[in-house]
Amino acid sequence: MSISNKSVGRRSFLKSSVTTSGGMVLGFSWLASCRPASKEEVLAMPEQWFDINAYLKIGDNGVVTIYTPNPEFGQNVKTSMPMIVAEELDVDWKKVLVEMAPYNAELYGFQFTGGSRGIASRWEGLRKAGASARHMLKEAAAQAWQVSADEIKTTEGVLTHEGSGNSATYGEMAAAAAQIPVPEEVELKEVSEFKIIGHSKKNVDGKDIVTGKPLFALDHQAEGMLISMIVQPPAFGLRLKSISNADAVKAMPGIKDVFSIKTYSEGQEKGGFDTNAFPELVAVVGNSTWEVMQAKKALKAEWEPFAAYSETINGWRGSSTVNIPAGLENTTDHKAQMEALAAKPGNVVRRDGNPEEAFENAANVIERTYSAPYLAHNCMEPVNSFAQVKDGKVFIAGPLQAPGMIEPIISARLGIPVEDIDIEMTRMGGGFGRRAYSHYMVEAALIAQHVDAPIKLMYTREDDMTNGIYRPTYQATYRAALDENNNLLAIHVKAGGVPESPLFANRFPAGAIENYLAEEWSIESNITIGAFRAPRSNFMAGAEQSFLDELAETMGQDPIQFRLDLLKRAIENPVGERNDYDAERYTGVLELVKEKSGWGQGDAELHRGVSAYFCHNSYAAHVLDLSIKNGMPVVEKVTCALDCGIVVNPDAAVNMAEGGIVDGVGNAFFGEMTFVDGMPQKNNFHQYRMIRMGEAPKKIEVHFVQNEIDPTGLGEPPFPPIFGAVANAMYRATGTRHYRQPFLKDQRLLG
Amino acid sequence: MATLTLNINGERRQIDVDPATPLLWVLRDNLQLVGTKYGCGIAQCGACTVHLDKVAVRSCTLPVSAVGDKSIITIEGLSENGDHPVQKAWLEHDVPQCGYCQAGQIMSAAALLKENSKPSDEDIDAAMNGNICRCGTYTRIKAAIKTAAEMR
Ligand code: FES
Ligand code: FES
């Protein structure tokens, strides 16, 4: 046992008024089995619940409800977070019901899904929630039996005292346990004692998903609810001038109102996740989705260019000012601007040794430039939110990754204190970063306030795809200096983008290269951008790993051995001090993927590409096997090695890694958004090509490095290196290096 | 507006709608059958897939007036207790991530298996290519379809 008494989340263990005793709606546990529940598996509901802490309550019959604190968008935290609590509580998983916790920062801290930080940031707090409840149950039993709590053992929801022969279920002790003071310190299990963590459990919402239950905000219904849609400027750089035919549209069947909303009040300070492309929108409200869609189509508005302005963003790192230029931007101009800036000296972010001299003395210099386009998130559930404003109170139910970030913004815009704003975090139909920017909830609340009725705001797919918050477009130039014997002397990277640089100057291969120079640049833009699965890494990994592949080839070395040799240098004698990766864990995933893929024993038909990357505190390496059929690349297999520390729910973790790999292959092949005169050139899936069944890897094998390190990120890390694996395998297949994403740009669109 | 009678999940339901309304919105707005999802509205993503006389169709582009007497099955009516082989196989493989596309995937898969009880990889690719899964669960979907085929 290890003792933990840190103060993380202690407040959460205070008795909460959020969870109330009494009947719960949920009557079944679908956790027990992959099969639909048989009679025996249906859990009987207790007569009474006892709140132990904000994360769990125990019923008098031993059934336990565990609340999962972070929003769910497919990463499966709704199952894996309760598993952590259940482990330390020492309860039979079959007796566990899971519910989404309410949004309540007092009780649950930062309820955020993003940055692959969910499990990592909750690890200790959730364990302590379970462990302190177990402690309280033991104390209650000790008092009842007049024995020492230390002599009481627990096994899957049963307390026993060997000496006296006493035993009781958690249900029997729950009432008494609820009266025990919350312990100052608790014992946590050793990793070797885990019985639930590390053992795959089925998705707790699986049954509801496959039977079509209303889980998503878009499914939300309320008495008297109206449907609302927005009309936004057709191009970035434009704003609303006037609505031309409001009266005619209002007269259309089923239409209640047409009006414009300002999504910020005058001078309102923006939060870090408060990106919003169009500060004035037209709202159309009516009885049914179809009627509102017709009205939206019929609506005519005049748009006008806006002048350049700057705004203050109060984000993660304090207040900063951002300049938004005027004008209608074009992808072709962006490309020319990026080329021009890449040719000039950038901002030096890191310099080791004397890279300038090394390049001067080089016998051979290779220089390659990589680029990637804007990407749209394209969550399958389009942006939407339910809102009601009544008696000075706001109720919102919607898909969002960071309720704590949007609540103050809603409050500031509507002039309603945060105490009177209630947000229900619905299951999200995808997130990928897009739903960290939930300003659509402000829009929904404003519309609901205006029409004085509950409304459901829904973006059409077209609205969703053309609303901005894109993954930025990037470019990076890598140079390597080699001596006459093909020894590597120096590496120089210069990277930038619109409007931000993707560079991580202190990541590999920094630390492994004697002479190293990293520079960056950026270009201002009025096209809004946002976090997209592994921001910046999702470009840099592909560029870096493609370059290292080409470098290894030029140097006549095996691509995996080349990387391992560089990492050896970083382990034994690292260059510089700010290297923010662990070269041994990095080596670990490369060695694991080498072994599991049978590297070096390749089928002559298969073209193999390797790639590895570190981000979100985790390590990922892929070997991707490609064949060419009918002139098209077919991904036959991806072998993936991951080190994300302890894996809580292995099968779900594999699912997520598979998803990251498929997402990466799809975006490497097809992902692209372009602009002409500020206007997004794709607005739906007939134009924006998404990966489909036939193009997905035929086989994916995921292997985890086994260790006892506290969990680190998983949703993002497998994604970035896939771009490099695809590029390197395509080179082996075609003899041509691919530098510009998407790699299959000119292939026909699927219909 | 017109009054129409639809045969949905084995029940006759009467509705009063603009006959041009796509079936998807009749299901979701008028009949509160929200298991069928909206993803694109232009028959490109498959989220809205339902069975029309046992054939998979995209309900987002099918005007409700074109349905007539044909039987409509939605995800809610695929099985009584969520125990259609495809649903069981989906749970066995723990297919869903976010879950949003899955009703459409399941409806496409169930229609495929009705036509072809032992689909090859190529058959599955062809039948499922109209269903996008943004979360990338394709390998599991394929495996689950094969498992469901075994169960039948
Ligand atoms: S919503 Fe019908 S196919 Fe996309
Ligand atoms: S599971 Fe999320 S879109 Fe398919």
mmCIF file of C-alpha atoms in Angstrom, chain A residues 410-665:
data_model
loop_
_atom_site.group_PDB
_atom_site.id
_atom_site.type_symbol
_atom_site.label_atom_id
_atom_site.label_comp_id
_atom_site.label_asym_id
_atom_site.label_seq_id
_atom_site.Cartn_x
_atom_site.Cartn_y
_atom_site.Cartn_z
ATOM 1 C CA ILE A 410 -22.272 33.247 -21.164
ATOM 2 C CA SER A 411 -22.546 35.114 -17.880
ATOM 3 C CA ALA A 412 -20.772 38.211 -19.212
ATOM 4 C CA ARG A 413 -22.788 38.314 -22.421
ATOM 5 C CA LEU A 414 -26.207 37.720 -20.880
ATOM 6 C CA GLY A 415 -25.532 39.617 -17.671
ATOM 7 C CA ILE A 416 -26.633 36.629 -15.603
ATOM 8 C CA PRO A 417 -24.432 35.488 -12.703
ATOM 9 C CA VAL A 418 -22.682 32.121 -13.093
ATOM 10 C CA GLU A 419 -24.644 30.734 -10.126
ATOM 11 C CA ASP A 420 -27.754 31.028 -12.253
ATOM 12 C CA ILE A 421 -26.296 29.191 -15.221
ATOM 13 C CA ASP A 422 -26.693 25.445 -15.350
ATOM 14 C CA ILE A 423 -24.893 23.442 -18.013
ATOM 15 C CA GLU A 424 -25.622 19.796 -18.764
ATOM 16 C CA MET A 425 -22.727 18.088 -20.489
ATOM 17 C CA THR A 426 -24.279 15.770 -23.045
ATOM 18 C CA ARG A 427 -22.502 12.913 -24.730
ATOM 19 C CA MET A 428 -20.757 14.460 -27.734
ATOM 20 C CA GLY A 429 -20.887 13.105 -31.265
ATOM 21 C CA GLY A 430 -17.158 13.721 -31.610
ATOM 22 C CA GLY A 431 -15.041 16.591 -30.343
ATOM 23 C CA PHE A 432 -11.437 16.503 -31.557
ATOM 24 C CA GLY A 433 -10.893 19.996 -30.155
ATOM 25 C CA ARG A 434 -13.820 21.648 -31.904
ATOM 26 C CA ARG A 435 -16.069 21.607 -28.873
ATOM 27 C CA ALA A 436 -13.549 23.322 -26.647
ATOM 28 C CA TYR A 437 -14.750 26.423 -28.505
ATOM 29 C CA SER A 438 -18.361 26.383 -27.434
ATOM 30 C CA HIS A 439 -19.393 29.951 -28.128
ATOM 31 C CA TYR A 440 -22.429 28.445 -29.871
ATOM 32 C CA MET A 441 -23.842 28.090 -26.370
ATOM 33 C CA VAL A 442 -23.815 31.868 -26.032
ATOM 34 C CA GLU A 443 -25.636 32.020 -29.374
ATOM 35 C CA ALA A 444 -28.214 29.482 -28.184
ATOM 36 C CA ALA A 445 -28.781 31.347 -24.923
ATOM 37 C CA LEU A 446 -29.172 34.682 -26.716
ATOM 38 C CA ILE A 447 -31.692 33.216 -29.130
ATOM 39 C CA ALA A 448 -33.649 31.534 -26.319
ATOM 40 C CA GLN A 449 -33.680 34.815 -24.409
ATOM 41 C CA HIS A 450 -34.863 36.727 -27.458
ATOM 42 C CA VAL A 451 -37.782 34.437 -28.256
ATOM 43 C CA ASP A 452 -38.490 33.677 -24.601
ATOM 44 C CA ALA A 453 -38.831 29.961 -25.246
ATOM 45 C CA PRO A 454 -36.684 26.860 -24.988
ATOM 46 C CA ILE A 455 -34.796 26.430 -28.246
ATOM 47 C CA LYS A 456 -32.485 23.955 -29.884
ATOM 48 C CA LEU A 457 -29.855 25.657 -32.004
ATOM 49 C CA MET A 458 -28.533 23.446 -34.764
ATOM 50 C CA TYR A 459 -25.865 24.223 -37.319
ATOM 51 C CA THR A 460 -26.380 22.513 -40.647
ATOM 52 C CA ARG A 461 -23.404 20.527 -41.868
ATOM 53 C CA GLU A 462 -22.659 23.451 -44.146
ATOM 54 C CA ASP A 463 -22.661 25.902 -41.237
ATOM 55 C CA ASP A 464 -20.497 23.587 -39.189
ATOM 56 C CA MET A 465 -17.905 23.117 -41.928
ATOM 57 C CA THR A 466 -17.693 26.797 -42.873
ATOM 58 C CA ASN A 467 -17.713 28.234 -39.343
ATOM 59 C CA GLY A 468 -13.932 28.275 -38.853
ATOM 60 C CA ILE A 469 -11.956 27.060 -35.818
ATOM 61 C CA TYR A 470 -9.870 25.091 -38.328
ATOM 62 C CA ARG A 471 -6.583 23.332 -37.887
ATOM 63 C CA PRO A 472 -4.202 26.000 -39.268
ATOM 64 C CA THR A 473 -2.212 25.629 -42.467
ATOM 65 C CA TYR A 474 1.497 25.060 -41.827
ATOM 66 C CA GLN A 475 4.827 24.810 -43.550
ATOM 67 C CA ALA A 476 8.211 23.561 -42.318
ATOM 68 C CA THR A 477 11.632 23.444 -43.907
ATOM 69 C CA TYR A 478 14.167 20.961 -42.614
ATOM 70 C CA ARG A 479 17.848 21.068 -43.498
ATOM 71 C CA ALA A 480 20.587 18.646 -42.584
ATOM 72 C CA ALA A 481 24.333 19.102 -42.933
ATOM 73 C CA LEU A 482 26.411 16.008 -43.708
ATOM 74 C CA ASP A 483 30.186 15.611 -43.940
ATOM 75 C CA GLU A 484 31.961 13.766 -46.770
ATOM 76 C CA ASN A 485 31.441 10.452 -44.947
ATOM 77 C CA ASN A 486 27.727 11.089 -44.583
ATOM 78 C CA ASN A 487 27.974 11.806 -40.876
ATOM 79 C CA LEU A 488 25.277 14.100 -39.592
ATOM 80 C CA LEU A 489 26.693 17.473 -38.528
ATOM 81 C CA ALA A 490 23.646 19.645 -37.965
ATOM 82 C CA ILE A 491 19.883 19.978 -38.325
ATOM 83 C CA HIS A 492 18.011 23.183 -38.957
ATOM 84 C CA VAL A 493 14.244 23.483 -38.808
ATOM 85 C CA LYS A 494 12.273 26.582 -39.703
ATOM 86 C CA ALA A 495 8.508 26.340 -39.392
ATOM 87 C CA GLY A 496 5.504 28.586 -39.406
ATOM 88 C CA GLY A 497 1.882 28.858 -40.323
ATOM 89 C CA VAL A 498 -1.258 30.923 -40.627
ATOM 90 C CA PRO A 499 -1.735 32.258 -37.972
ATOM 91 C CA GLU A 500 0.590 30.277 -35.696
ATOM 92 C CA SER A 501 3.827 28.361 -35.760
ATOM 93 C CA PRO A 502 3.625 24.589 -35.264
ATOM 94 C CA LEU A 503 7.157 24.251 -33.892
ATOM 95 C CA PHE A 504 8.127 22.416 -30.696
ATOM 96 C CA ALA A 505 11.765 23.406 -30.578
ATOM 97 C CA ASN A 506 12.708 21.206 -27.615
ATOM 98 C CA ARG A 507 11.352 17.935 -28.874
ATOM 99 C CA PHE A 508 13.336 15.222 -30.593
ATOM 100 C CA PRO A 509 15.609 15.410 -32.542
ATOM 101 C CA ALA A 510 16.692 18.364 -30.391
ATOM 102 C CA GLY A 511 18.920 16.940 -27.702
ATOM 103 C CA ALA A 512 20.338 14.342 -30.060
ATOM 104 C CA ILE A 513 22.053 16.725 -32.500
ATOM 105 C CA GLU A 514 25.281 18.553 -31.700
ATOM 106 C CA ASN A 515 24.481 21.554 -33.866
ATOM 107 C CA TYR A 516 20.804 22.387 -33.975
ATOM 108 C CA LEU A 517 18.862 25.481 -34.953
ATOM 109 C CA ALA A 518 15.094 26.011 -34.684
ATOM 110 C CA GLU A 519 13.324 29.085 -36.051
ATOM 111 C CA GLU A 520 9.698 30.014 -36.447
ATOM 112 C CA TRP A 521 7.421 32.579 -38.063
ATOM 113 C CA SER A 522 3.713 33.258 -38.387
ATOM 114 C CA ILE A 523 1.255 35.179 -40.559
ATOM 115 C CA GLU A 524 -1.799 37.047 -39.274
ATOM 116 C CA SER A 525 -5.188 36.016 -40.594
ATOM 117 C CA ASN A 526 -8.898 36.514 -40.016
ATOM 118 C CA ILE A 527 -9.697 32.847 -40.588
ATOM 119 C CA THR A 528 -10.294 31.419 -37.126
ATOM 120 C CA ILE A 529 -8.335 28.436 -35.967
ATOM 121 C CA GLY A 530 -8.520 26.125 -33.002
ATOM 122 C CA ALA A 531 -7.149 23.020 -31.388
ATOM 123 C CA PHE A 532 -7.485 19.951 -33.594
ATOM 124 C CA ARG A 533 -6.442 16.540 -32.223
ATOM 125 C CA ALA A 534 -2.806 17.036 -31.163
ATOM 126 C CA PRO A 535 -2.476 20.682 -32.190
ATOM 127 C CA ARG A 536 0.743 21.548 -34.043
ATOM 128 C CA SER A 537 2.099 18.044 -33.390
ATOM 129 C CA ASN A 538 -0.358 16.828 -36.006
ATOM 130 C CA PHE A 539 1.756 18.609 -38.616
ATOM 131 C CA MET A 540 5.258 18.638 -37.129
ATOM 132 C CA ALA A 541 5.372 14.885 -36.572
ATOM 133 C CA GLY A 542 4.731 14.132 -40.234
ATOM 134 C CA ALA A 543 7.262 16.684 -41.477
ATOM 135 C CA GLU A 544 9.980 15.664 -39.016
ATOM 136 C CA GLN A 545 9.476 11.945 -39.444
ATOM 137 C CA SER A 546 9.441 12.191 -43.240
ATOM 138 C CA PHE A 547 12.629 14.194 -43.143
ATOM 139 C CA LEU A 548 14.384 11.773 -40.793
ATOM 140 C CA ASP A 549 13.367 8.963 -43.142
ATOM 141 C CA GLU A 550 14.905 10.699 -46.117
ATOM 142 C CA LEU A 551 17.966 11.599 -44.080
ATOM 143 C CA ALA A 552 18.456 7.980 -43.002
ATOM 144 C CA GLU A 553 18.188 6.904 -46.610
ATOM 145 C CA THR A 554 20.764 9.480 -47.734
ATOM 146 C CA MET A 555 23.074 8.331 -44.964
ATOM 147 C CA GLY A 556 22.578 4.698 -45.978
ATOM 148 C CA GLN A 557 21.035 3.716 -42.654
ATOM 149 C CA ASP A 558 18.036 1.681 -41.574
ATOM 150 C CA PRO A 559 15.325 4.180 -40.588
ATOM 151 C CA ILE A 560 14.579 2.589 -37.210
ATOM 152 C CA GLN A 561 18.244 2.083 -36.325
ATOM 153 C CA PHE A 562 18.965 5.670 -37.350
ATOM 154 C CA ARG A 563 16.369 6.957 -34.880
ATOM 155 C CA LEU A 564 17.565 4.584 -32.160
ATOM 156 C CA ASP A 565 21.141 5.813 -32.618
ATOM 157 C CA LEU A 566 20.039 9.431 -32.294
ATOM 158 C CA LEU A 567 18.069 8.568 -29.153
ATOM 159 C CA LYS A 568 21.104 6.770 -27.736
ATOM 160 C CA ARG A 569 22.969 10.019 -27.985
ATOM 161 C CA ALA A 570 20.085 11.814 -26.249
ATOM 162 C CA ILE A 571 20.157 9.252 -23.433
ATOM 163 C CA GLU A 572 23.906 9.060 -22.919
ATOM 164 C CA ASN A 573 25.006 12.584 -23.597
ATOM 165 C CA PRO A 574 22.066 14.889 -24.308
ATOM 166 C CA VAL A 575 22.687 18.176 -26.071
ATOM 167 C CA GLY A 576 21.164 21.122 -24.207
ATOM 168 C CA GLU A 577 19.029 21.016 -21.115
ATOM 169 C CA ARG A 578 15.516 21.802 -22.185
ATOM 170 C CA ASN A 579 14.730 18.538 -23.956
ATOM 171 C CA ASP A 580 11.178 17.795 -23.078
ATOM 172 C CA TYR A 581 10.944 14.096 -23.929
ATOM 173 C CA ASP A 582 12.214 10.957 -22.280
ATOM 174 C CA ALA A 583 14.606 9.361 -24.753
ATOM 175 C CA GLU A 584 14.390 5.973 -23.054
ATOM 176 C CA ARG A 585 10.614 5.734 -23.358
ATOM 177 C CA TYR A 586 10.912 6.970 -26.938
ATOM 178 C CA THR A 587 13.413 4.176 -27.599
ATOM 179 C CA GLY A 588 11.018 1.749 -25.934
ATOM 180 C CA VAL A 589 8.187 2.272 -28.423
ATOM 181 C CA LEU A 590 10.557 2.082 -31.392
ATOM 182 C CA GLU A 591 11.975 -1.198 -30.160
ATOM 183 C CA LEU A 592 8.516 -2.566 -29.470
ATOM 184 C CA VAL A 593 7.178 -1.627 -32.903
ATOM 185 C CA LYS A 594 10.295 -3.074 -34.522
ATOM 186 C CA GLU A 595 9.732 -6.387 -32.794
ATOM 187 C CA LYS A 596 5.956 -6.556 -33.251
ATOM 188 C CA SER A 597 5.996 -5.549 -36.916
ATOM 189 C CA GLY A 598 8.719 -8.035 -37.777
ATOM 190 C CA TRP A 599 10.748 -5.135 -39.158
ATOM 191 C CA GLY A 600 13.439 -6.254 -41.553
ATOM 192 C CA GLN A 601 11.567 -9.403 -42.591
ATOM 193 C CA GLY A 602 9.272 -7.466 -44.906
ATOM 194 C CA ASP A 603 7.131 -9.063 -47.541
ATOM 195 C CA ALA A 604 8.483 -7.824 -50.868
ATOM 196 C CA GLU A 605 4.961 -6.850 -51.899
ATOM 197 C CA LEU A 606 4.581 -4.602 -48.884
ATOM 198 C CA HIS A 607 6.003 -1.138 -48.666
ATOM 199 C CA ARG A 608 6.712 -0.217 -45.086
ATOM 200 C CA GLY A 609 6.999 3.184 -43.485
ATOM 201 C CA VAL A 610 8.048 3.833 -39.910
ATOM 202 C CA SER A 611 7.347 6.911 -37.829
ATOM 203 C CA ALA A 612 7.423 7.793 -34.126
ATOM 204 C CA TYR A 613 6.562 10.799 -32.029
ATOM 205 C CA PHE A 614 6.228 12.137 -28.525
ATOM 206 C CA CYS A 615 3.390 14.400 -27.452
ATOM 207 C CA HIS A 616 0.965 14.775 -24.533
ATOM 208 C CA ASN A 617 3.517 13.000 -22.348
ATOM 209 C CA SER A 618 3.149 9.759 -24.317
ATOM 210 C CA TYR A 619 5.130 7.946 -26.967
ATOM 211 C CA ALA A 620 3.835 6.386 -30.166
ATOM 212 C CA ALA A 621 5.519 4.491 -32.988
ATOM 213 C CA HIS A 622 3.939 3.021 -36.097
ATOM 214 C CA VAL A 623 4.989 0.726 -38.883
ATOM 215 C CA LEU A 624 2.571 1.093 -41.786
ATOM 216 C CA ASP A 625 2.411 -1.504 -44.562
ATOM 217 C CA LEU A 626 1.124 -0.313 -47.882
ATOM 218 C CA SER A 627 0.369 -1.978 -51.174
ATOM 219 C CA ILE A 628 -0.732 -0.473 -54.453
ATOM 220 C CA LYS A 629 -3.942 -1.798 -55.995
ATOM 221 C CA ASN A 630 -5.342 -0.341 -59.197
ATOM 222 C CA GLY A 631 -2.945 2.541 -58.841
ATOM 223 C CA MET A 632 -4.267 3.428 -55.388
ATOM 224 C CA PRO A 633 -2.486 2.981 -52.062
ATOM 225 C CA VAL A 634 -4.044 0.395 -49.765
ATOM 226 C CA VAL A 635 -3.053 0.416 -46.109
ATOM 227 C CA GLU A 636 -2.746 -3.287 -45.393
ATOM 228 C CA LYS A 637 -1.683 -3.047 -41.807
ATOM 229 C CA VAL A 638 -0.562 -0.642 -39.137
ATOM 230 C CA THR A 639 1.466 -1.947 -36.225
ATOM 231 C CA CYS A 640 1.436 0.528 -33.383
ATOM 232 C CA ALA A 641 3.438 0.684 -30.166
ATOM 233 C CA LEU A 642 2.380 3.038 -27.400
ATOM 234 C CA ASP A 643 3.731 4.072 -24.058
ATOM 235 C CA CYS A 644 1.095 5.972 -22.107
ATOM 236 C CA GLY A 645 1.919 4.479 -18.729
ATOM 237 C CA ILE A 646 -0.701 2.350 -16.993
ATOM 238 C CA VAL A 647 -3.599 1.542 -19.333
ATOM 239 C CA VAL A 648 -6.893 1.691 -17.464
ATOM 240 C CA ASN A 649 -9.239 0.063 -19.973
ATOM 241 C CA PRO A 650 -7.123 -1.772 -22.554
ATOM 242 C CA ASP A 651 -9.732 -2.609 -25.199
ATOM 243 C CA ALA A 652 -11.095 0.937 -25.132
ATOM 244 C CA ALA A 653 -7.550 2.273 -25.349
ATOM 245 C CA VAL A 654 -6.952 0.104 -28.407
ATOM 246 C CA ASN A 655 -10.187 1.423 -29.920
ATOM 247 C CA MET A 656 -9.024 4.986 -29.447
ATOM 248 C CA ALA A 657 -5.585 4.266 -30.903
ATOM 249 C CA GLU A 658 -7.267 2.620 -33.906
ATOM 250 C CA GLY A 659 -9.382 5.739 -34.288
ATOM 251 C CA GLY A 660 -6.335 8.004 -34.175
ATOM 252 C CA ILE A 661 -4.632 5.878 -36.802
ATOM 253 C CA VAL A 662 -7.654 5.875 -39.135
ATOM 254 C CA ASP A 663 -8.068 9.616 -38.617
ATOM 255 C CA GLY A 664 -4.395 10.156 -39.462
ATOM 256 C CA VAL A 665 -4.494 8.005 -42.596
#
